[in-house]
mmCIF file of C-alpha atoms (C1' of nucleotides) in Angstrom:
data_model
loop_
_atom_site.group_PDB
_atom_site.id
_atom_site.type_symbol
_atom_site.label_atom_id
_atom_site.label_comp_id
_atom_site.label_asym_id
_atom_site.label_seq_id
_atom_site.Cartn_x
_atom_site.Cartn_y
_atom_site.Cartn_z
ATOM 1 C CA MET S 1 -47.611 -82.412 30.617
ATOM 2 C CA LYS S 2 -49.296 -84.058 27.671
ATOM 3 C CA SER S 3 -52.937 -84.696 27.085
ATOM 4 C CA GLU S 4 -54.843 -85.750 24.022
ATOM 5 C CA PRO S 5 -57.374 -82.976 23.369
ATOM 6 C CA GLY S 6 -59.913 -85.580 22.301
ATOM 7 C CA THR S 7 -59.711 -86.948 25.819
ATOM 8 C CA TYR S 8 -58.931 -83.900 27.912
ATOM 9 C CA ALA S 9 -58.182 -80.589 26.224
ATOM 10 C CA ILE S 10 -57.087 -77.373 27.869
ATOM 11 C CA ASN S 11 -60.673 -76.125 27.488
ATOM 12 C CA ASP S 12 -61.802 -78.989 29.691
ATOM 13 C CA HIS S 13 -59.134 -78.051 32.162
ATOM 14 C CA GLU S 14 -60.248 -74.415 32.164
ATOM 15 C CA ARG S 15 -63.842 -75.519 32.799
ATOM 16 C CA ASP S 16 -62.762 -77.818 35.652
ATOM 17 C CA GLY S 17 -60.397 -75.290 37.203
ATOM 18 C CA SER S 18 -58.322 -78.031 38.762
ATOM 19 C CA THR S 19 -57.957 -81.693 38.026
ATOM 20 C CA CYS S 20 -56.015 -84.745 39.100
ATOM 21 C CA TRP S 21 -53.531 -85.986 36.538
ATOM 22 C CA GLU S 22 -54.397 -89.668 36.684
ATOM 23 C CA GLY S 23 -53.301 -92.496 34.488
ATOM 24 C CA VAL S 24 -49.552 -91.940 34.154
ATOM 25 C CA ARG S 25 -48.135 -95.462 33.885
ATOM 26 C CA ASN S 26 -44.548 -94.848 32.961
ATOM 27 C CA TYR S 27 -41.791 -94.909 35.541
ATOM 28 C CA GLN S 28 -39.847 -91.949 34.234
ATOM 29 C CA ALA S 29 -42.959 -89.814 34.071
ATOM 30 C CA ARG S 30 -43.959 -90.963 37.545
ATOM 31 C CA ASN S 31 -40.558 -90.105 38.944
ATOM 32 C CA LEU S 32 -40.814 -86.651 37.469
ATOM 33 C CA MET S 33 -44.204 -86.118 39.052
ATOM 34 C CA ARG S 34 -42.697 -87.070 42.398
ATOM 35 C CA THR S 35 -40.296 -84.168 42.070
ATOM 36 C CA MET S 36 -43.083 -81.645 41.471
ATOM 37 C CA ALA S 37 -43.840 -79.108 44.190
ATOM 38 C CA VAL S 38 -46.944 -77.034 44.833
ATOM 39 C CA GLY S 39 -46.647 -73.860 42.779
ATOM 40 C CA ASP S 40 -44.599 -75.416 39.986
ATOM 41 C CA LEU S 41 -45.763 -74.388 36.530
ATOM 42 C CA ALA S 42 -46.316 -76.799 33.660
ATOM 43 C CA LEU S 43 -46.826 -76.472 29.933
ATOM 44 C CA PHE S 44 -50.095 -78.049 28.847
ATOM 45 C CA TYR S 45 -49.348 -79.952 25.654
ATOM 46 C CA HIS S 46 -51.863 -81.298 23.169
ATOM 47 C CA SER S 47 -50.590 -84.610 21.841
ATOM 48 C CA ASN S 48 -52.127 -86.657 19.055
ATOM 49 C CA ALA S 49 -53.620 -83.410 17.839
ATOM 50 C CA LYS S 50 -53.679 -81.565 14.537
ATOM 51 C CA PRO S 51 -51.382 -79.886 15.047
ATOM 52 C CA PRO S 52 -49.698 -81.039 18.242
ATOM 53 C CA GLY S 53 -48.276 -78.326 20.478
ATOM 54 C CA VAL S 54 -48.427 -76.315 23.676
ATOM 55 C CA ALA S 55 -51.858 -74.875 24.411
ATOM 56 C CA GLY S 56 -51.216 -73.111 27.701
ATOM 57 C CA VAL S 57 -50.031 -73.319 31.275
ATOM 58 C CA ALA S 58 -51.101 -75.143 34.423
ATOM 59 C CA ARG S 59 -49.879 -75.045 38.017
ATOM 60 C CA VAL S 60 -49.291 -77.853 40.486
ATOM 61 C CA VAL S 61 -51.655 -77.532 43.452
ATOM 62 C CA ARG S 62 -51.073 -80.894 45.124
ATOM 63 C CA GLU S 63 -47.892 -82.902 45.168
ATOM 64 C CA ALA S 64 -47.693 -86.571 44.218
ATOM 65 C CA TYR S 65 -50.088 -88.983 45.948
ATOM 66 C CA PRO S 66 -51.316 -92.462 45.027
ATOM 67 C CA ASP S 67 -53.457 -92.685 41.901
ATOM 68 C CA PRO S 68 -56.530 -94.623 43.112
ATOM 69 C CA TRP S 69 -57.328 -95.945 39.630
ATOM 70 C CA GLN S 70 -54.419 -98.373 39.947
ATOM 71 C CA TRP S 71 -56.647 -100.393 42.299
ATOM 72 C CA GLU S 72 -59.858 -100.143 40.278
ATOM 73 C CA ARG S 73 -60.341 -103.444 38.552
ATOM 74 C CA ASP S 74 -62.561 -101.955 35.880
ATOM 75 C CA SER S 75 -60.307 -99.028 35.099
ATOM 76 C CA LYS S 76 -58.025 -98.995 32.099
ATOM 77 C CA TYR S 77 -55.430 -97.733 34.538
ATOM 78 C CA TYR S 78 -55.763 -100.791 36.788
ATOM 79 C CA ASP S 79 -52.475 -102.400 37.782
ATOM 80 C CA PRO S 80 -52.929 -105.781 39.488
ATOM 81 C CA ARG S 81 -49.353 -105.701 40.776
ATOM 82 C CA SER S 82 -49.847 -102.530 42.759
ATOM 83 C CA SER S 83 -50.861 -102.933 46.394
ATOM 84 C CA ARG S 84 -52.383 -100.494 48.854
ATOM 85 C CA GLU S 85 -49.360 -100.962 51.079
ATOM 86 C CA SER S 86 -46.901 -99.907 48.404
ATOM 87 C CA PRO S 87 -48.669 -97.996 45.645
ATOM 88 C CA ARG S 88 -46.841 -98.077 42.367
ATOM 89 C CA TRP S 89 -48.374 -95.071 40.621
ATOM 90 C CA VAL S 90 -48.929 -91.498 41.689
ATOM 91 C CA MET S 91 -50.659 -88.438 40.351
ATOM 92 C CA VAL S 92 -50.550 -84.718 41.052
ATOM 93 C CA ASP S 93 -53.331 -82.142 40.994
ATOM 94 C CA ILE S 94 -52.979 -79.182 38.690
ATOM 95 C CA GLU S 95 -55.026 -76.038 38.198
ATOM 96 C CA PHE S 96 -55.673 -74.069 35.058
ATOM 97 C CA VAL S 97 -53.545 -70.954 34.664
ATOM 98 C CA GLU S 98 -54.015 -69.745 31.101
ATOM 99 C CA THR S 99 -54.612 -70.661 27.490
ATOM 100 C CA PHE S 100 -52.138 -69.004 25.163
ATOM 101 C CA PRO S 101 -53.532 -66.421 22.747
ATOM 102 C CA ARG S 102 -51.378 -68.187 20.157
ATOM 103 C CA PHE S 103 -51.041 -71.973 20.128
ATOM 104 C CA VAL S 104 -47.360 -72.984 19.965
ATOM 105 C CA SER S 105 -47.104 -75.891 17.563
ATOM 106 C CA LEU S 106 -44.521 -78.632 17.710
ATOM 107 C CA ASP S 107 -43.333 -77.452 14.299
ATOM 108 C CA GLU S 108 -42.584 -73.994 15.693
ATOM 109 C CA ILE S 109 -40.831 -75.498 18.672
ATOM 110 C CA ARG S 110 -38.685 -77.620 16.392
ATOM 111 C CA ALA S 111 -37.892 -74.569 14.296
ATOM 112 C CA THR S 112 -36.726 -72.546 17.301
ATOM 113 C CA PRO S 113 -32.974 -72.982 17.780
ATOM 114 C CA GLY S 114 -33.048 -72.464 21.556
ATOM 115 C CA LEU S 115 -35.566 -75.270 21.978
ATOM 116 C CA SER S 116 -33.791 -77.989 20.054
ATOM 117 C CA GLU S 117 -32.583 -79.633 23.250
ATOM 118 C CA MET S 118 -36.032 -80.006 24.729
ATOM 119 C CA VAL S 119 -37.054 -83.512 25.746
ATOM 120 C CA LEU S 120 -40.118 -82.891 23.603
ATOM 121 C CA VAL S 121 -37.872 -82.721 20.567
ATOM 122 C CA LYS S 122 -35.374 -85.396 21.532
ATOM 123 C CA ARG S 123 -37.481 -87.988 23.345
ATOM 124 C CA SER S 124 -40.940 -87.136 22.288
ATOM 125 C CA ARG S 125 -42.855 -90.059 23.761
ATOM 126 C CA LEU S 126 -42.542 -89.242 27.443
ATOM 127 C CA SER S 127 -45.895 -87.965 28.715
ATOM 128 C CA VAL S 128 -44.521 -85.904 31.574
ATOM 129 C CA GLN S 129 -41.295 -84.142 30.751
ATOM 130 C CA PRO S 130 -38.886 -81.759 32.407
ATOM 131 C CA VAL S 131 -38.749 -78.239 30.938
ATOM 132 C CA THR S 132 -35.943 -75.824 31.666
ATOM 133 C CA ARG S 133 -36.873 -72.369 32.930
ATOM 134 C CA GLU S 134 -35.390 -70.893 29.795
ATOM 135 C CA ALA S 135 -37.436 -73.124 27.478
ATOM 136 C CA PHE S 136 -40.548 -72.464 29.533
ATOM 137 C CA ARG S 137 -40.135 -68.711 29.208
ATOM 138 C CA THR S 138 -39.406 -68.942 25.509
ATOM 139 C CA ILE S 139 -42.573 -70.915 24.859
ATOM 140 C CA VAL S 140 -44.741 -68.640 27.006
ATOM 141 C CA LYS S 141 -43.390 -65.717 25.019
ATOM 142 C CA MET S 142 -44.087 -67.470 21.707
ATOM 143 C CA GLY S 143 -47.622 -68.171 22.840
ATOM 144 C CA GLY S 144 -48.230 -64.626 24.035
ATOM 145 C CA GLY S 145 -48.852 -65.927 27.535
ATOM 146 C CA ARG S 146 -48.921 -63.697 30.597
ATOM 147 C CA VAL S 147 -47.594 -66.009 33.275
ATOM 148 C CA ARG S 148 -44.081 -65.436 34.564
ATOM 149 C CA GLY S 149 -42.105 -68.631 35.009
ATOM 150 C "C1'" DG A 1 -53.764 -96.279 9.503
ATOM 151 C "C1'" DC A 2 -48.729 -96.674 9.430
ATOM 152 C "C1'" DC A 3 -44.691 -97.243 11.725
ATOM 153 C "C1'" DA A 4 -40.414 -95.618 14.288
ATOM 154 C "C1'" DA A 5 -38.999 -95.279 18.654
ATOM 155 C "C1'" DC A 6 -39.320 -96.504 22.585
ATOM 156 C "C1'" DG A 7 -40.808 -99.211 27.254
ATOM 157 C "C1'" DT A 8 -42.114 -103.619 29.427
ATOM 158 C "C1'" DT A 9 -42.369 -108.495 30.110
ATOM 159 C "C1'" DG A 10 -40.814 -112.914 30.881
ATOM 160 C "C1'" DG A 11 -38.160 -117.083 29.506
ATOM 161 C "C1'" DC A 12 -33.730 -118.587 29.928
ATOM 162 C "C1'" DG C 1 -28.984 -109.925 33.494
ATOM 163 C "C1'" DC C 2 -29.830 -110.566 28.590
ATOM 164 C "C1'" DC C 3 -32.748 -110.015 24.930
ATOM 165 C "C1'" DA C 4 -36.688 -111.387 21.880
ATOM 166 C "C1'" DA C 5 -41.281 -110.572 21.611
ATOM 167 C "C1'" DC C 6 -44.721 -107.697 22.386
ATOM 168 C "C1'" DG C 7 -47.289 -103.369 23.560
ATOM 169 C "C1'" DT C 8 -47.732 -98.309 23.405
ATOM 170 C "C1'" DT C 9 -47.088 -93.574 21.983
ATOM 171 C "C1'" DG C 10 -47.662 -90.094 18.961
ATOM 172 C "C1'" DG C 11 -46.186 -87.691 14.681
ATOM 173 C "C1'" DC C 12 -47.227 -88.054 10.108
#
DNA sequence: GCCAACGTTGGC
DNA sequence: GCCAACGTTGGC
């Protein structure tokens, strides 16, 4: 799951403990969030950062439910075509799990043969992406993380 | 700030 | 249902 650290960094997430992942306005990303279950782990990725990369791990604590900002006229996430009866956009809640002792940069990920098939490498723009268990474990190991995926 | 690689919109 | 025009993302 990607976030721009200037907007919401993993430090902010650690401070908050848990947060709702609002503002996803892409159908593929939305569909992926719908498949998430409570307890699922996620890589917390810093996009638009210097350098970009994986900062740590979060865990899903609430499965997909309507993102209320889609109905807020003043929100940048407002979608006038979404109704209360059939909400178009969802969000999940995630909780902080850990910040890696070592940040895993996109460069390192690209340079790791076993990770060359990651969506992050092949279709980098998607803001919520699937990660295989194998790739997840590899990145946790690279980051010196403690969580077991 | 640039721009490639998308994703979305809307006219037809 | 096609596709041109436009908007956005995100690495660089």
